CSV table of C-alpha atoms and ligand atoms in Angstrom, one decimal:
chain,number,residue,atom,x,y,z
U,1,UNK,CA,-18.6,-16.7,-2.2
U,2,UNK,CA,-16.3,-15.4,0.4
U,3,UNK,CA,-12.5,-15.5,-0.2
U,4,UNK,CA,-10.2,-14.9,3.0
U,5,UNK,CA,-6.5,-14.3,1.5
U,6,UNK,CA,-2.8,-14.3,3.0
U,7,UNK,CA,-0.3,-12.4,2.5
U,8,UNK,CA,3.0,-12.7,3.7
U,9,UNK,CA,5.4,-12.1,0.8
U,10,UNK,CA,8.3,-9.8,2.7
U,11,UNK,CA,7.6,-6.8,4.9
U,12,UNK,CA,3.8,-7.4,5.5
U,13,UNK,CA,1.7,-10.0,6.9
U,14,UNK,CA,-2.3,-9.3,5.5
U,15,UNK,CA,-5.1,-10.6,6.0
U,16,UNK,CA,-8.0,-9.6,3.8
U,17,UNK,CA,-11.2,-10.9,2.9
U,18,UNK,CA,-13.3,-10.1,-0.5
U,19,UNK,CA,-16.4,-11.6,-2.0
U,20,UNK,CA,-17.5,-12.8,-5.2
U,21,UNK,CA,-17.6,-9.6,-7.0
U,22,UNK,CA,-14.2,-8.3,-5.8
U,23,UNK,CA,-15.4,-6.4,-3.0
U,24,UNK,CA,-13.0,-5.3,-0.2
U,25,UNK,CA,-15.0,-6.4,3.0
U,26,UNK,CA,-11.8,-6.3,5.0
U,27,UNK,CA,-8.1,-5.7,4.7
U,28,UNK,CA,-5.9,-5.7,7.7
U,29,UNK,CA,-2.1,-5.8,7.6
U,30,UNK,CA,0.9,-5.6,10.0
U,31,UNK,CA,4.2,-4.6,8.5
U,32,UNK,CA,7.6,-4.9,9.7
U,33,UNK,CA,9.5,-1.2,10.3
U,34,UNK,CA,12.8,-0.3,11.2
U,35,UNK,CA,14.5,3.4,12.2
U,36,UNK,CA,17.4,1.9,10.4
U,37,UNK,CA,18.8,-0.9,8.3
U,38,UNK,CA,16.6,-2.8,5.7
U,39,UNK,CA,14.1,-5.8,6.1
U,40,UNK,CA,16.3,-8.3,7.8
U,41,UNK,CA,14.4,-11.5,6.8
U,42,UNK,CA,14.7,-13.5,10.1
U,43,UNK,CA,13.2,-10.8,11.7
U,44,UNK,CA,10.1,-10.2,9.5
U,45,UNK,CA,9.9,-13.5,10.0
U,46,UNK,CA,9.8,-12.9,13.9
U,47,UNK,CA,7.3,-10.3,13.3
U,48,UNK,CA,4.9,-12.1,10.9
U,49,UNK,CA,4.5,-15.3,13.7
U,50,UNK,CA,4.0,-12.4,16.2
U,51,UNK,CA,1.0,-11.0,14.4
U,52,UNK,CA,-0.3,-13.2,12.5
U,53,UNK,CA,-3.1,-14.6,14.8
U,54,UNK,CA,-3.6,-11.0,15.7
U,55,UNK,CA,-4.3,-9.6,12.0
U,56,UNK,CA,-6.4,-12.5,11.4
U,57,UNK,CA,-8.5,-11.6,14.6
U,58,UNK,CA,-8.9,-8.2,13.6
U,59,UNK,CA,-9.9,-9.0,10.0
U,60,UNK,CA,-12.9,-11.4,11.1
U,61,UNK,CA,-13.6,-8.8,14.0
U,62,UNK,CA,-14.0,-5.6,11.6
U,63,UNK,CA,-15.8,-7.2,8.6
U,64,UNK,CA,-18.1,-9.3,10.8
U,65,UNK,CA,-17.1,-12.1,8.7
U,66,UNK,CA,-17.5,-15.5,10.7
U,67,UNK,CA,-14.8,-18.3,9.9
U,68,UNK,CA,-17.9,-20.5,9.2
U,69,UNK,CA,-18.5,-17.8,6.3
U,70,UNK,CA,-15.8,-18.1,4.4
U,71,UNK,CA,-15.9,-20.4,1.5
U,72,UNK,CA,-11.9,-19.9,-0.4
U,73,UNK,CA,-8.4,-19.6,1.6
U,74,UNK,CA,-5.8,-18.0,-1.0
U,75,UNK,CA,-2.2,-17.6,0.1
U,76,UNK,CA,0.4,-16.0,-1.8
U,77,UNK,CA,2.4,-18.5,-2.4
U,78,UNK,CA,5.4,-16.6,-4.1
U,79,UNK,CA,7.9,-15.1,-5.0
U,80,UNK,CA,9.1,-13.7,-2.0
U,81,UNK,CA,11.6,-13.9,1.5
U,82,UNK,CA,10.9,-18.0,2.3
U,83,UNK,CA,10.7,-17.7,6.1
U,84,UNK,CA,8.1,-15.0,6.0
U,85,UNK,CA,6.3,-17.4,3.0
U,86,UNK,CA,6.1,-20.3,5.3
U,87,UNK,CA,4.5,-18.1,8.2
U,88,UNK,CA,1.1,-17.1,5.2
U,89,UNK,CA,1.6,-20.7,4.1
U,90,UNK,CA,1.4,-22.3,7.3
U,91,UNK,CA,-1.9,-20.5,8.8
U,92,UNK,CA,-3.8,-20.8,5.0
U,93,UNK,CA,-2.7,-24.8,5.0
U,94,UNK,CA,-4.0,-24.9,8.7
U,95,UNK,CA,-7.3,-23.1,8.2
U,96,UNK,CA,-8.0,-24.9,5.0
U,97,UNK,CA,-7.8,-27.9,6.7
U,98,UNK,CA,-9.6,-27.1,10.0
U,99,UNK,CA,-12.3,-25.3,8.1
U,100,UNK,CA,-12.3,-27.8,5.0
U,101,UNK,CA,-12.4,-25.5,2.5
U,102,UNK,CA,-10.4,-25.5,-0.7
U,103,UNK,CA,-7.0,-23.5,-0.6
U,104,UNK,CA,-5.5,-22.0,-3.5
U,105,UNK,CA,-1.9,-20.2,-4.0
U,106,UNK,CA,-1.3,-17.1,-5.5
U,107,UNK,CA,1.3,-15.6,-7.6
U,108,UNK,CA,2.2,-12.2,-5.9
U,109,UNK,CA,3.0,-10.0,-8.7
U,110,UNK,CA,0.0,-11.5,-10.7
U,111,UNK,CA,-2.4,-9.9,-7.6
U,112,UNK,CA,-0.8,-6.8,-7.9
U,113,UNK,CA,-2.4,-6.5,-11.1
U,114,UNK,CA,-5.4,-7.9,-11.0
U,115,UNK,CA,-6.7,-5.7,-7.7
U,116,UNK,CA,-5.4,-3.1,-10.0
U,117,UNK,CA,-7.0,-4.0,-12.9
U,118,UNK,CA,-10.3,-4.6,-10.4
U,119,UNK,CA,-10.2,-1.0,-8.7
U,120,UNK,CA,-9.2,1.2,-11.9
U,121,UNK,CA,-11.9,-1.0,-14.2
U,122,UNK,CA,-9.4,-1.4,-17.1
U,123,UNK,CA,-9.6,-4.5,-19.3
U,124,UNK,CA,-6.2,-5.0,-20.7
U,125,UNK,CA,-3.6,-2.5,-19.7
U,126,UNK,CA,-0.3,-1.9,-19.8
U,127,UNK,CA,1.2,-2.5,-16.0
U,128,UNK,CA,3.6,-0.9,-14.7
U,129,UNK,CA,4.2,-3.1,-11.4
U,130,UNK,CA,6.8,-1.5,-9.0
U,131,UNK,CA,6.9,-2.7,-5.0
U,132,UNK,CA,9.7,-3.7,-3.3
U,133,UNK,CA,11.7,-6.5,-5.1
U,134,UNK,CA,9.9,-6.8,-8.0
U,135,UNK,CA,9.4,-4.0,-11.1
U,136,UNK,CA,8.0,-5.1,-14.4
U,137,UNK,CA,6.1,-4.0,-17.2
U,138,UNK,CA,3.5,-6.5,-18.0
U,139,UNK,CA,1.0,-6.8,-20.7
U,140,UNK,CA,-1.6,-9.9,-21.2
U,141,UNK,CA,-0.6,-12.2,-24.5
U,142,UNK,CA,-1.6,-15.4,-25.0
U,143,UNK,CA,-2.4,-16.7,-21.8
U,144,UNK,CA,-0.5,-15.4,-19.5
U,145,UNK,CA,0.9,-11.8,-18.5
U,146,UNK,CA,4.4,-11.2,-19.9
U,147,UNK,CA,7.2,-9.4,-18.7
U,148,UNK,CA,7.8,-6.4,-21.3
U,149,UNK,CA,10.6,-5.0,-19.4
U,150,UNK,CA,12.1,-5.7,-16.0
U,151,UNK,CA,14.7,-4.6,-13.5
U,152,UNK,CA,17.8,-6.3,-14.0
U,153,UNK,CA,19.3,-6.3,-10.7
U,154,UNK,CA,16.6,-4.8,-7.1
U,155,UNK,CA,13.5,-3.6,-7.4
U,156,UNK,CA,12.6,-0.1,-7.2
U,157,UNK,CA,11.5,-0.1,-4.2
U,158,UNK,CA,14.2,-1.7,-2.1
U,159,UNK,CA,16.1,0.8,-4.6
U,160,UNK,CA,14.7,3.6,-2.6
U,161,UNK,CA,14.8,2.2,0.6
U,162,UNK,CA,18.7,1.2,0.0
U,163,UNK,CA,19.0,5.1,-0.7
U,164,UNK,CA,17.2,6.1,2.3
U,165,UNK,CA,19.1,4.1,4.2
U,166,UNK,CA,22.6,5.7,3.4
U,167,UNK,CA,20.5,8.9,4.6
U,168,UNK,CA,19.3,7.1,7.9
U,169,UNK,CA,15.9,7.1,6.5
U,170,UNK,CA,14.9,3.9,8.0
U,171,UNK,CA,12.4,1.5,6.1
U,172,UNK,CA,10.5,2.3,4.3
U,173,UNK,CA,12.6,5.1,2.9
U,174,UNK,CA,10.1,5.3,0.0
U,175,UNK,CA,7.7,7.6,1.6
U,176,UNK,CA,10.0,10.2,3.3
U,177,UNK,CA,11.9,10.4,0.2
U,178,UNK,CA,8.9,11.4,-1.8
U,179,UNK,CA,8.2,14.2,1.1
U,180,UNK,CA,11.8,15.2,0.4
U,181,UNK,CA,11.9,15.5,-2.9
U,182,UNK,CA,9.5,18.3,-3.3
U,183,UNK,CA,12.0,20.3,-1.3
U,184,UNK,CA,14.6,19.7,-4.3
U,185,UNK,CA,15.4,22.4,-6.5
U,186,UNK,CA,18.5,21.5,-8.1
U,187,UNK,CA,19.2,18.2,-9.9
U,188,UNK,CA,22.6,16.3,-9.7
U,189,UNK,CA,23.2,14.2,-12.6
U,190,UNK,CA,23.0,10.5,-11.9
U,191,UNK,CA,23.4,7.6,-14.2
U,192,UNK,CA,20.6,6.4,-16.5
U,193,UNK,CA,20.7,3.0,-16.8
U,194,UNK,CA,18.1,1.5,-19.5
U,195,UNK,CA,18.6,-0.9,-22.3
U,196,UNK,CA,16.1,-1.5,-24.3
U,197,UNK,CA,12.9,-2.6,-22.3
U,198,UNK,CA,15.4,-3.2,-18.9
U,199,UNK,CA,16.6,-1.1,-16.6
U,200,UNK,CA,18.8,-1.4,-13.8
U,201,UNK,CA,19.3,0.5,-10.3
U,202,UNK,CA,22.4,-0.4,-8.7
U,203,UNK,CA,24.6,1.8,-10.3
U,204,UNK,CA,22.9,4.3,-10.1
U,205,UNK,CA,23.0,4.0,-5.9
U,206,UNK,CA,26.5,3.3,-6.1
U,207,UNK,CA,26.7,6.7,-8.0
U,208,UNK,CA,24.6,8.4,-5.0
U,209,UNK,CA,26.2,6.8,-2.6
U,210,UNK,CA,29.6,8.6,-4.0
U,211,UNK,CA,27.9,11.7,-3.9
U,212,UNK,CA,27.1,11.7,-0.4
U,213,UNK,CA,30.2,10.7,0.5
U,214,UNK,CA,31.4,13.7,-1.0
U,215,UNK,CA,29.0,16.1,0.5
U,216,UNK,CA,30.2,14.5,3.8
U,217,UNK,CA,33.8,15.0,3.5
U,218,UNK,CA,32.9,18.9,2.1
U,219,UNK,CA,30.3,19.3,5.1
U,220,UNK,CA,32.4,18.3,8.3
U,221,UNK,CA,30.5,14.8,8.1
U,222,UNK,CA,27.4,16.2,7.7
U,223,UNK,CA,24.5,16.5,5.2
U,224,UNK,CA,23.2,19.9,4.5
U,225,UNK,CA,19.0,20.1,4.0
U,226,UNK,CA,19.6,21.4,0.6
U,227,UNK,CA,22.0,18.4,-0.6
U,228,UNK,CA,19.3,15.8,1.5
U,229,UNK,CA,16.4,17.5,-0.7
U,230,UNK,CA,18.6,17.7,-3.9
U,231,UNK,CA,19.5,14.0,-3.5
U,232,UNK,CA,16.2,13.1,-3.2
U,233,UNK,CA,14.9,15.1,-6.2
U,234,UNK,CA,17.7,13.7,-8.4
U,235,UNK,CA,17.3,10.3,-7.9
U,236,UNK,CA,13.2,10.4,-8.0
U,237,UNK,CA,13.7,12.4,-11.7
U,238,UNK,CA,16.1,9.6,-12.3
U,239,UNK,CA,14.7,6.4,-11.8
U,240,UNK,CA,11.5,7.7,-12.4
U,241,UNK,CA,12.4,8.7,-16.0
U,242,UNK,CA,13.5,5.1,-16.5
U,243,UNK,CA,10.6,3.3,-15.6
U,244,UNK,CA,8.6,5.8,-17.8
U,245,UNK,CA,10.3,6.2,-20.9
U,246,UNK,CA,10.3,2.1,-20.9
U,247,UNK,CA,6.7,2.2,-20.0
U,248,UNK,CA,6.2,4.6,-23.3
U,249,UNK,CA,8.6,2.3,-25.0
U,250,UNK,CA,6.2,-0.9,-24.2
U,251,UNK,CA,2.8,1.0,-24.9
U,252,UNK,CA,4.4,2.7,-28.5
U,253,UNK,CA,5.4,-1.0,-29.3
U,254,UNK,CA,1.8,-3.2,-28.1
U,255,UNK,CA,-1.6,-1.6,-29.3
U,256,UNK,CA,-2.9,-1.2,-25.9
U,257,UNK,CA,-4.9,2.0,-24.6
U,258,UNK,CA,-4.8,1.6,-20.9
U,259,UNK,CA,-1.7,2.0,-18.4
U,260,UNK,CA,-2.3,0.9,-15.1
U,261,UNK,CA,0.3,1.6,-12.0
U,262,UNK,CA,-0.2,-0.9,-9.1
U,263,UNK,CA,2.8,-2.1,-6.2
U,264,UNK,CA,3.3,-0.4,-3.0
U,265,UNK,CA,5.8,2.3,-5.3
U,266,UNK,CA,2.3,3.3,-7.0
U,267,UNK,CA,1.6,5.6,-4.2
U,268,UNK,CA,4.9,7.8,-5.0
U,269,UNK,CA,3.3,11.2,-6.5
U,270,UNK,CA,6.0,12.2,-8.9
U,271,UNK,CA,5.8,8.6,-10.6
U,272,UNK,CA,2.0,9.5,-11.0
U,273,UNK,CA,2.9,12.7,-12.2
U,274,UNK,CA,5.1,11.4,-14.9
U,275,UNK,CA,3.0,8.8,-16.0
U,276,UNK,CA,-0.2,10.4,-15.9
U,277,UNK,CA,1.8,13.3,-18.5
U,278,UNK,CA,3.1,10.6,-20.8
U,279,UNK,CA,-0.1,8.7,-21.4
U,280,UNK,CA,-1.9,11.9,-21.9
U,281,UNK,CA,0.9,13.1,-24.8
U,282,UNK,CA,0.0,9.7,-26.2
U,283,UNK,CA,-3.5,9.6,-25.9
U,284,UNK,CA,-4.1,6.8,-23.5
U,285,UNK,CA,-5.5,6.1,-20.0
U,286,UNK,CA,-3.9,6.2,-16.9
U,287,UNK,CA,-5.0,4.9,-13.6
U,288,UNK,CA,-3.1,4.4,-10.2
U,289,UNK,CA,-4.4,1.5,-7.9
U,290,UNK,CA,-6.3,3.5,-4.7
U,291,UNK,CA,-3.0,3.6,-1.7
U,292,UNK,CA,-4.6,1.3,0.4
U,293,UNK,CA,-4.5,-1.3,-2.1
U,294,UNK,CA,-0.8,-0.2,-3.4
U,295,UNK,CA,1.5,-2.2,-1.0
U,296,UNK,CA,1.5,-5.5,0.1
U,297,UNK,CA,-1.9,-6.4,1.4
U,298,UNK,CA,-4.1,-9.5,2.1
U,299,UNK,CA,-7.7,-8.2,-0.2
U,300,UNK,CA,-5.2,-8.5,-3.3
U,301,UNK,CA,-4.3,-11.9,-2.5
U,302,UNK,CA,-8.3,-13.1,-1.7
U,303,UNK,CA,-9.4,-11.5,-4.9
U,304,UNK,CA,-6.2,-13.4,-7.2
U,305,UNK,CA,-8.0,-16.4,-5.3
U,306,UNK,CA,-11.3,-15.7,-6.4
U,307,UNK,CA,-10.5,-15.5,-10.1
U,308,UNK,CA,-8.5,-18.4,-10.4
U,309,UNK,CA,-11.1,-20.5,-8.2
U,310,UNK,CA,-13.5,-19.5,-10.6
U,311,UNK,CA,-11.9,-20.3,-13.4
U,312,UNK,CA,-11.7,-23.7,-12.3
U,313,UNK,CA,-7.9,-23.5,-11.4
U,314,UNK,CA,-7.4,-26.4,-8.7
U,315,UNK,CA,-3.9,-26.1,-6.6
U,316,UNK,CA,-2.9,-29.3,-7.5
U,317,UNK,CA,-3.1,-28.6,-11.2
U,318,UNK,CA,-1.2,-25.3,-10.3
U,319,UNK,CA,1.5,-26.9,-8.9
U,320,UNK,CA,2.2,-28.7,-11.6
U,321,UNK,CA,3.1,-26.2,-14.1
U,322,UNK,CA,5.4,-24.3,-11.6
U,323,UNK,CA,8.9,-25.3,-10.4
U,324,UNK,CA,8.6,-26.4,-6.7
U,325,UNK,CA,11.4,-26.0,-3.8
U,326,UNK,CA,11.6,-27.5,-0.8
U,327,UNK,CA,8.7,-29.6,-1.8
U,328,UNK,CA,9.9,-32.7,0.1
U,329,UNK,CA,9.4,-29.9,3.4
U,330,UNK,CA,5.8,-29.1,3.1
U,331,UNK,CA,2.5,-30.2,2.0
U,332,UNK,CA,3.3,-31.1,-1.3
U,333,UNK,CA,1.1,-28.9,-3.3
U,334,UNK,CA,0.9,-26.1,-1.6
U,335,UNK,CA,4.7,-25.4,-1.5
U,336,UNK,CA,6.1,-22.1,-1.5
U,337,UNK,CA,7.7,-21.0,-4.6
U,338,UNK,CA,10.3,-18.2,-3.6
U,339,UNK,CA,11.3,-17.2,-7.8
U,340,UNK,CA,8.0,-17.7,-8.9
U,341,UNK,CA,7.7,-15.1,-12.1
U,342,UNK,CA,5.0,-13.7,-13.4
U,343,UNK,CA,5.4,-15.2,-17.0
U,344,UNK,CA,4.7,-18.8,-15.3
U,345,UNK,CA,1.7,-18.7,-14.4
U,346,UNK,CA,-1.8,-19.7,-17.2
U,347,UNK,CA,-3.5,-16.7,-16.2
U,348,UNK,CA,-6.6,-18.7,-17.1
U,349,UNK,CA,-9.2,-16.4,-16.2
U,350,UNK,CA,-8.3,-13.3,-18.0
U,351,UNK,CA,-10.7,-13.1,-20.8
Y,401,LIG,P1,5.3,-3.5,-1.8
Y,401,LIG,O1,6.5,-4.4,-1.7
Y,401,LIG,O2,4.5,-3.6,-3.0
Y,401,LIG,O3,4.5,-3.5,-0.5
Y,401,LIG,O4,6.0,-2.0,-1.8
Y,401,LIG,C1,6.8,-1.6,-0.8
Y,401,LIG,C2,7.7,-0.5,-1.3
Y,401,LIG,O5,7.0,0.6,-1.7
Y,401,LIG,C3,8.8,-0.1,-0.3
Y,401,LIG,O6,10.0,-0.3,-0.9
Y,401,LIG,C4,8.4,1.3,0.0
Y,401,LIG,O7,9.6,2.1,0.2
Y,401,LIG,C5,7.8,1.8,-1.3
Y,401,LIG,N1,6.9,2.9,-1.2
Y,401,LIG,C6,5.8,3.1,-0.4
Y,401,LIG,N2,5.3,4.3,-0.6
Y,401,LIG,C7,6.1,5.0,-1.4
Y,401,LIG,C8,6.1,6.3,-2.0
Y,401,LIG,N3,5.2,7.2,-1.6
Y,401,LIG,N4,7.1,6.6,-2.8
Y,401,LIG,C9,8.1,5.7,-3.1
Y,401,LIG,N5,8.1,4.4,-2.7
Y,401,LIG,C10,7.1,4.1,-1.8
Y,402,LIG,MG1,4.4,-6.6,-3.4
């Protein structure tokens, strides 16, 4: 069986293709970049319609895969921006029907983990799932993956990429500011937001965004390299620290032996670093989802398709369970679901 999944959440319109036994055959991707400013939705929306019959070329070009071939559409069908939704949704309902083969719709965050739990071989970790808008800790019980500990306010990654913005980082900030960060020598003390299980991030960039206000006004405007690298450092320790101590928190609490990192904020090497120290202090192991898989990317989406297909899970039955916007708009069960959380969906297939 051959599975050819859509992705199309926020920043990054995918296209990948995996068969039965979760291998990557193809995985092509455009993503939406700015030199300044954030992900303005309209315009990744722009971007996605302007690429997506050229990613979807280039995936059946590269993996030789024939449209006659594939047997699965999956489409992630939320949570996410609802313009660049409907651009995935549109070309996996149109495919499905051209080709007439069975579509299914994916929960995002759920494909994050299971291409992670796929690539690092672990049965049933701990996740620490960080990307853009979304950052939870997650942990299978009774039927469905629940949400441990969350962000209360952005996720971690538009976190960063809010920071690198009041640098003029451009986005994705994420990346330069782990480059940046190994420059740091000297950390400035930021707020440490965590409650419990949940954490929080906006303060803490209001916080940053007074201290480089105040470097400017010392600095004739400007921002000196060693404040930019200092910065950088400081808030990496910061939020970084956060997301680990409630990690610990969550593996201390649920008799699990396996942490797994996945989301496109996997990649960052000091959150790897951290990690990777805490679950050897407590004995556990710790595996990061290979970089290529980390962000936003169709093969994640195919292989969440493949599971569920094979567990029997039909869309319509799907649909049922979760809480449908806009249905009146759009084929009725294949509907995008723009807050669809993690915790809703019967994650059937995990054994
Ligand atoms: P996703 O939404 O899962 O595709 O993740 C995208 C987010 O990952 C963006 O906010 C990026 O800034 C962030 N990101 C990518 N690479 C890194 C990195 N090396 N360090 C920190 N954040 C990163
Ligand atoms: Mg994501």
């Amino acid at each position: 069986m051959i599975c050819l999944g859509i992705e199309s959440t926020a920043h990054t319109f995918g296209v990948g293709i995996v068969d039965e036994r979760g291998r990557v055959l193809v995985n092509e991707r455009a993503t939406f970049t700015t030199e300044s400013g954030g992900i303005r939705p309209y315009k990744a929306f722009e971007h996605h319609v302007l690429f997506a019959e050229f990613v979807l070329k280039n995936a059946l070009q590269n993996s030789g895969v024939k449209l006659s071939d594939i047997d699965l559409i999956a489409f992630a069908q939320g949570p996410g921006l609802g313009l660049t939704l409907r651009s995935g949704a549109v070309m996996a309902r149109t495919l499905s029907k051209l080709l007439k083969k069975q579509l299914i719709g994916v929960n995002h965050c759920i494909a994050h983990v299971e291409i992670g739990k796929q690539t690092s071989g672990f049965k049933d970790p701990i996740t620490l799932y960080v990307s853009g808008a979304n950052t939870q800790i997650l942990a299978f019980a009774a039927g469905r993956y629940r949400v441990f500990g969350e962000t209360l306010d952005t996720g971690v990654g538009n976190f960063l990429d809010n920071f690198g913005r009041l640098l003029g980082l451009g986005f994705p900030a994420g990346p330069k500011i782990d480059e940046l960060a190994k420059l740091g020598k000297n950390y400035i003390p930021l707020n440490y937001t965590i409650k419990g299980m949940d954490f929080s991030f906006s303060g803490i960039l209001t916080n940053a965004e007074k201290k480089i206000k105040d470097e400017r006004e010392k600095n004739n405007g400007k921002i000196s390299d060693t404040f930019l690298h200092d910065i950088c450092y400081s808030v990496q320790e910061t939020v970084f620290a956060i997301l680990t101590e409630a990690t610990e928190r969550a593996i201390a609490h649920v008799n699990k032996k396996e942490i797994l990192l996945t989301g496109g904020v996997a990649a960052n090497s000091r959150l790897q670093v951290m990690l990777a120290s805490m679950a050897k202090d407590r004995g556990v192991k710790f595996k990061v989802v290979p970089r290529e898989l980390a962000g936003d990317n169709g093969a994640m989406i195919a292989y969440a398709g493949i599971l569920a297909h094979k567990a029997k899970v039909t869309q319509s039955k799907q649909s049922l369970a979760a809480p449908r916007r806009f249905a009146a708009l759009e084929t009725k069960d294949t509907a995008i679901i723009q807050d669809w959380r993690t915790d809703q969906v019967n994650a059937v297939w995990v054994k």
